[in-house]
Amino acid sequence: MTVAAVAAIGTRTSVSGLALAGVDVLVAEDPDAVRQAWRTLPRTVGLVILTAEAAEALGGAATAPSPSQPLTVVMPG
């Protein structure tokens, strides 16, 4: 059985606490950093938690369901 990893992308203050739950935290303080973090997600990631700002930086394509990318959820703002 393969276990998918969980990652979070957003500002340090918004996502750092998720590391305590075993989430791979990718700190991204601006839209360019968010897009870079998204592009470099390991293939083992099955779920990505995004801050509202990170989701906005990625646009709708990143958060739309697709079998070719991980499932995404957006944290309430």
Coordinates of C-alpha atoms in Angstrom, one line a residue:
M1 CA 0.0 0.0 0.0
T2 CA 1.4 3.4 -1.0
V3 CA 0.8 6.3 1.3
A4 CA 0.6 9.7 -0.2
A5 CA 2.3 12.6 1.5
V6 CA 0.5 15.8 2.5
A7 CA 2.0 19.2 1.8
A8 CA 1.0 22.8 2.6
I9 CA 1.9 25.9 0.8
G10 CA 1.6 29.4 2.2
T11 CA 3.1 32.0 4.5
R12 CA 5.2 30.8 7.4
T13 CA 2.7 32.1 10.0
S14 CA -0.2 30.3 8.2
V15 CA 1.3 26.8 7.6
S16 CA 4.2 26.2 10.0
G17 CA 2.0 24.7 12.7
L18 CA 0.9 22.0 10.2
A19 CA 4.4 20.5 10.5
L20 CA 3.5 19.2 13.9
A21 CA 1.0 17.0 12.2
G22 CA 3.5 15.6 9.8
V23 CA 2.6 17.8 6.9
D24 CA 5.5 18.8 4.5
V25 CA 5.4 22.6 4.8
L26 CA 6.5 24.7 1.9
V27 CA 6.8 28.3 3.0
A28 CA 6.0 30.8 0.2
E29 CA 5.7 34.4 1.1
D30 CA 4.7 35.8 -2.3
P31 CA 2.9 34.6 -5.5
D32 CA 6.1 33.7 -7.4
A33 CA 7.3 31.6 -4.4
V34 CA 3.9 29.9 -4.3
R35 CA 4.1 29.0 -8.0
Q36 CA 7.7 27.7 -7.6
A37 CA 6.6 25.5 -4.6
W38 CA 3.7 24.1 -6.6
R39 CA 6.0 23.3 -9.6
T40 CA 8.5 21.5 -7.3
L41 CA 6.0 19.3 -5.4
P42 CA 7.3 15.7 -5.2
R43 CA 5.2 13.1 -7.0
T44 CA 4.5 11.4 -3.7
V45 CA 2.2 14.3 -2.6
G46 CA -1.4 13.3 -2.8
L47 CA -3.0 16.3 -0.9
V48 CA -1.9 19.9 -0.9
I49 CA -3.3 22.4 1.7
L50 CA -3.2 25.9 0.3
T51 CA -3.8 29.2 2.1
A52 CA -6.4 31.4 0.4
E53 CA -3.6 33.6 -0.9
A54 CA -1.6 30.7 -2.3
A55 CA -4.7 29.4 -4.1
E56 CA -5.3 32.8 -5.6
A57 CA -1.7 32.9 -6.8
L58 CA -2.1 29.5 -8.5
G59 CA -5.4 30.3 -10.1
G60 CA -8.3 28.0 -10.6
A61 CA -6.4 25.4 -12.7
A62 CA -4.4 24.3 -9.6
T63 CA -7.4 23.8 -7.4
A64 CA -9.6 22.1 -10.1
P65 CA -9.9 18.3 -9.7
S66 CA -7.6 16.5 -12.0
P67 CA -6.2 12.9 -12.0
S68 CA -2.8 14.3 -13.1
Q69 CA -2.3 16.5 -9.9
P70 CA -2.8 16.2 -6.2
L71 CA -6.1 16.9 -4.5
T72 CA -6.1 20.4 -3.1
V73 CA -8.0 22.1 -0.3
V74 CA -8.0 25.8 0.6
M75 CA -7.8 26.9 4.2
P76 CA -10.4 29.4 5.1
G77 CA -9.1 33.0 5.1

